[in-house]
mmCIF file of C-alpha atoms in Angstrom:
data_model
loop_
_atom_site.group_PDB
_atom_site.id
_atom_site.type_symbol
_atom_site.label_atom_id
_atom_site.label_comp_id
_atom_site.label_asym_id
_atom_site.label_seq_id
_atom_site.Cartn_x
_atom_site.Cartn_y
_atom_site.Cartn_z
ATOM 1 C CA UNK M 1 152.350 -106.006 19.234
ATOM 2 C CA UNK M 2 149.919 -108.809 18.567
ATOM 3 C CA UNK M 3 147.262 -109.401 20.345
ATOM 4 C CA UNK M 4 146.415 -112.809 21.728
ATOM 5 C CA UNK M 5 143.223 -113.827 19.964
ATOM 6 C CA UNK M 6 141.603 -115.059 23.212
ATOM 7 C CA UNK M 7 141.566 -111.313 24.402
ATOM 8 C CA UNK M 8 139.443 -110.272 21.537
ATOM 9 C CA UNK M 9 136.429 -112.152 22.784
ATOM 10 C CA UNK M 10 134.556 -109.129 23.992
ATOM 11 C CA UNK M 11 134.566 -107.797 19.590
ATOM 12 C CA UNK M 12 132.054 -111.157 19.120
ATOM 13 C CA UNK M 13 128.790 -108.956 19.912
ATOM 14 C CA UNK M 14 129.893 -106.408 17.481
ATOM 15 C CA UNK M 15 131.720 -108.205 14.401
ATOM 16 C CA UNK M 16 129.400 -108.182 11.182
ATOM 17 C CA UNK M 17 127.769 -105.948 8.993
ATOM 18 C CA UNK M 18 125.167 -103.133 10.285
ATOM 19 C CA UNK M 19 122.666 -100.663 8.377
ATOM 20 C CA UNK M 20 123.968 -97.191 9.917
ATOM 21 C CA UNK M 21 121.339 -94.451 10.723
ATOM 22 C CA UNK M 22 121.768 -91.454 12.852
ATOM 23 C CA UNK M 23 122.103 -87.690 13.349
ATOM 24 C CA UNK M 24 124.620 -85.420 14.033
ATOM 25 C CA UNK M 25 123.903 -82.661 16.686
ATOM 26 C CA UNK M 26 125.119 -78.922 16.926
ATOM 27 C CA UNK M 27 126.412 -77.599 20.183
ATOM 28 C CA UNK M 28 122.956 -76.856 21.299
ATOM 29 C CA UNK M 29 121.784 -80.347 20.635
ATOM 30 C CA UNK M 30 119.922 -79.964 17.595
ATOM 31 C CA UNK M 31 120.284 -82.106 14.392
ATOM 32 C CA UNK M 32 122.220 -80.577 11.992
ATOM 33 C CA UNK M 33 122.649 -83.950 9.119
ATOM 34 C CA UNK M 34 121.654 -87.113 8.895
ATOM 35 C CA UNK M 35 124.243 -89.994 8.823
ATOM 36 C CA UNK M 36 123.204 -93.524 6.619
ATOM 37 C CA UNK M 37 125.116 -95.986 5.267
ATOM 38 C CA UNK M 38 126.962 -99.050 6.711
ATOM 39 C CA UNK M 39 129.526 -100.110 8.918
ATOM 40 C CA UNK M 40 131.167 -103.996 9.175
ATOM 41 C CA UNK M 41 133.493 -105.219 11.733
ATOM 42 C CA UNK M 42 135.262 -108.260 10.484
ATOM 43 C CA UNK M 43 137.823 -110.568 11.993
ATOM 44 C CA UNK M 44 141.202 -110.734 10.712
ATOM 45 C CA UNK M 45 143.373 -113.894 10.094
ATOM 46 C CA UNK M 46 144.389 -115.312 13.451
ATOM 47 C CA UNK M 47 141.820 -113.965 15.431
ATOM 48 C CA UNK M 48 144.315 -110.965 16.822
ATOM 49 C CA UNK M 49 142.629 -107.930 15.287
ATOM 50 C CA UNK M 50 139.715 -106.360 14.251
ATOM 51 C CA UNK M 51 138.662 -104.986 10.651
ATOM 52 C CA UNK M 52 136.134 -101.776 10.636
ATOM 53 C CA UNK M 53 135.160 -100.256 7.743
ATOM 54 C CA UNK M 54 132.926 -97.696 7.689
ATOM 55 C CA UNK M 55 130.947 -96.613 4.553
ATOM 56 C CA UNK M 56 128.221 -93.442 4.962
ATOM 57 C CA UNK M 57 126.889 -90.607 3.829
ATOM 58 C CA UNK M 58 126.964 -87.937 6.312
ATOM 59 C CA UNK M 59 124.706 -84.859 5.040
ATOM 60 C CA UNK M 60 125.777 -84.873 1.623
ATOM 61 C CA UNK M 61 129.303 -85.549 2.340
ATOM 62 C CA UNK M 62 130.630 -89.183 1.432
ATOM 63 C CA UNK M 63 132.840 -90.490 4.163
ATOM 64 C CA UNK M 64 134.655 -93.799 3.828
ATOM 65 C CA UNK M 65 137.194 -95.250 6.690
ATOM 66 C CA UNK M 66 139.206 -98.299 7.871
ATOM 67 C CA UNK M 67 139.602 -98.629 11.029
ATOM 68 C CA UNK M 68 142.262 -101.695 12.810
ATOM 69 C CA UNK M 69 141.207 -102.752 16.581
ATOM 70 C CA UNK M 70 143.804 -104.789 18.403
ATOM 71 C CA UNK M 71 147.082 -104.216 20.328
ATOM 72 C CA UNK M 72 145.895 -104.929 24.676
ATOM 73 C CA UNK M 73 147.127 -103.299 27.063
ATOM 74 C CA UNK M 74 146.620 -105.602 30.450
ATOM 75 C CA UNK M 75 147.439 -102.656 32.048
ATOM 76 C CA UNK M 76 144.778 -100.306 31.389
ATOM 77 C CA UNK M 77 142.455 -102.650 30.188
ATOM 78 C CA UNK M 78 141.827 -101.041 26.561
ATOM 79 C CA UNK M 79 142.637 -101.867 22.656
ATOM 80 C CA UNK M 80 144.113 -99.879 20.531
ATOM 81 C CA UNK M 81 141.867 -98.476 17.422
ATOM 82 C CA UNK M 82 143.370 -96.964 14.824
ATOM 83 C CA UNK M 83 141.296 -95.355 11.750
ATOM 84 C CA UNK M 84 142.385 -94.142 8.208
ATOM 85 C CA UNK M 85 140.062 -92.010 6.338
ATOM 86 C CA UNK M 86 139.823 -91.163 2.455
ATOM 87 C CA UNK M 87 141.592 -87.791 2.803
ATOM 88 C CA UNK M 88 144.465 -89.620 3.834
ATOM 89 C CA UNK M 89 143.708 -88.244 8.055
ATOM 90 C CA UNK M 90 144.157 -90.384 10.649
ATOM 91 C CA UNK M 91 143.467 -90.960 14.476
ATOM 92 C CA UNK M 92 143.922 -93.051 17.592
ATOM 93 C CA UNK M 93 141.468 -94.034 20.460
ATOM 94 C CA UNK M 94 141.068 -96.900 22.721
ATOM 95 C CA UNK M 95 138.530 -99.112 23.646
ATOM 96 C CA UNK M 96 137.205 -100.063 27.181
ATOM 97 C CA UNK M 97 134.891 -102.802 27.547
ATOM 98 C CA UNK M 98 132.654 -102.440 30.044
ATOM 99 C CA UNK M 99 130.867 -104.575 32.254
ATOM 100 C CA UNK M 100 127.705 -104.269 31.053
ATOM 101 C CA UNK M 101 128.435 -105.586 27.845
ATOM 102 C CA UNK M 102 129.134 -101.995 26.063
ATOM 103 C CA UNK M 103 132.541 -99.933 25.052
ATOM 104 C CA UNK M 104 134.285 -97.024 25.551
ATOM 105 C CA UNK M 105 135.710 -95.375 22.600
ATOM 106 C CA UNK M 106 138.203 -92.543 24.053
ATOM 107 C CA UNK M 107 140.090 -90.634 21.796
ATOM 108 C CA UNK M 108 141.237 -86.858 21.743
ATOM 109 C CA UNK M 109 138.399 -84.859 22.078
ATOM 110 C CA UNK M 110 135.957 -87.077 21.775
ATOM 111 C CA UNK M 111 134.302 -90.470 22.787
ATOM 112 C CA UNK M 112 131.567 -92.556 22.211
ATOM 113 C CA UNK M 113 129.665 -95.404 23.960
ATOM 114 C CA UNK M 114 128.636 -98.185 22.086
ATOM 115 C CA UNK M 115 126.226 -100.566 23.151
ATOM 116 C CA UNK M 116 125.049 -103.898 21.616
ATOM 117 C CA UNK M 117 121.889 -105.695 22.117
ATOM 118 C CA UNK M 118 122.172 -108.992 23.930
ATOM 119 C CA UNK M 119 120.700 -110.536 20.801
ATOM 120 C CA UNK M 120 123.312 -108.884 18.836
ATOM 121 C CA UNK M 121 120.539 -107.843 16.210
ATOM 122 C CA UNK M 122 121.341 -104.525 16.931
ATOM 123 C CA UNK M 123 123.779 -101.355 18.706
ATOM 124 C CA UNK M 124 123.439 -97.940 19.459
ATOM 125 C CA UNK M 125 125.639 -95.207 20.153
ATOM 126 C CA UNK M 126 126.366 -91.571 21.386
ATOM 127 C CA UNK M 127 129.330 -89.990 20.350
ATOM 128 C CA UNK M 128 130.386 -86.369 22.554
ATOM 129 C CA UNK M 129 133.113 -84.146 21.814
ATOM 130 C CA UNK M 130 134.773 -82.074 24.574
ATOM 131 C CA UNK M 131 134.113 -77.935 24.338
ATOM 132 C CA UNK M 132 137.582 -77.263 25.195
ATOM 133 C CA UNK M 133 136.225 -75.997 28.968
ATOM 134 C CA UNK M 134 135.700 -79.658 29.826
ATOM 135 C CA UNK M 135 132.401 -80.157 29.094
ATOM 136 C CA UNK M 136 131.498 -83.018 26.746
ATOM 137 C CA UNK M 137 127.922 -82.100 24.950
ATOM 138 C CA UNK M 138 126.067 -84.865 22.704
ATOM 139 C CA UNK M 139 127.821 -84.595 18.782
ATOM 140 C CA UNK M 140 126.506 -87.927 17.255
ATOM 141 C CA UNK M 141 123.341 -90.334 18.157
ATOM 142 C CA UNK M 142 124.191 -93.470 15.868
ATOM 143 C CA UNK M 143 121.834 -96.789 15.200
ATOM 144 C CA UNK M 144 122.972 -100.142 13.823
ATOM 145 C CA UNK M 145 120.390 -102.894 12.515
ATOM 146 C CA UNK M 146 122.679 -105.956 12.134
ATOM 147 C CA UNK M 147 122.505 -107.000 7.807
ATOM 148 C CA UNK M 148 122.152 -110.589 7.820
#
């Protein structure tokens, strides 16, 4: 389905290209890696969907995806997301926008809230992963500086 361009608003704080920086955590909360490199959300033609592509080095490990945001549901309020990575994996999640301006990325396992300055300059994020006992514990603490 295509998504009516005027309900992709909310993306405007986040489209554009970021400096990545963060850490990912161990079940006990302790960094385990760093994570740098870049991520850019870009607009497609018409408005309808997002581009994200996401370019870093986590720990020595080089990790390169493409992600396509789009697809409303009225209904539950969310956007699809759906991410391809070089190994040829791929997963689904939907995002919430919330009403303070940040998202809800939900997805099997795991989820993440992202949340954008209100001078757009820069976002941060915590992704958590559930335990499997329904617990969610910290995984990822993520920083984006906005590349100009």
């Amino acid at each position: 389905m295509t998504t009516p361009a005027h309900t992709m608003h909310r993306f405007e704080a986040i489209v554009g290209r970021w400096k990545t920086s963060g850490v990912v955590l161990d079940e006990h909360g302790r960094q385990t890696m760093n994570i740098d490199g870049t991520d850019e959300y870009e607009w497609m033609a018409g408005g309808g969907w997002i581009l994200h592509r996401v370019d870093v080095m986590m720990g020595d490990a080089h990790t390169r995806a493409l992600e396509l945001i789009g697809d409303y549901d009225p209904d539950a309020g969310t956007y699809a997301m759906r991410a391809f990575d070089a190994s040829g994996a791929y997963s689904t999640m939907t995002a919430h926008p919330n009403d303070d301006g940040s998202w809800l990325f939900d997805g099997e396992g795991m989820r993440s809230t992202l949340r954008p300055s209100e001078d757009k300059s820069s976002m941060s994020a915590l992704w958590e992963r559930e335990t499997g006992t329904g617990i969610w514990v910290p995984w990822m603490r993520m920083n984006f500086s906005a590349i100009d």
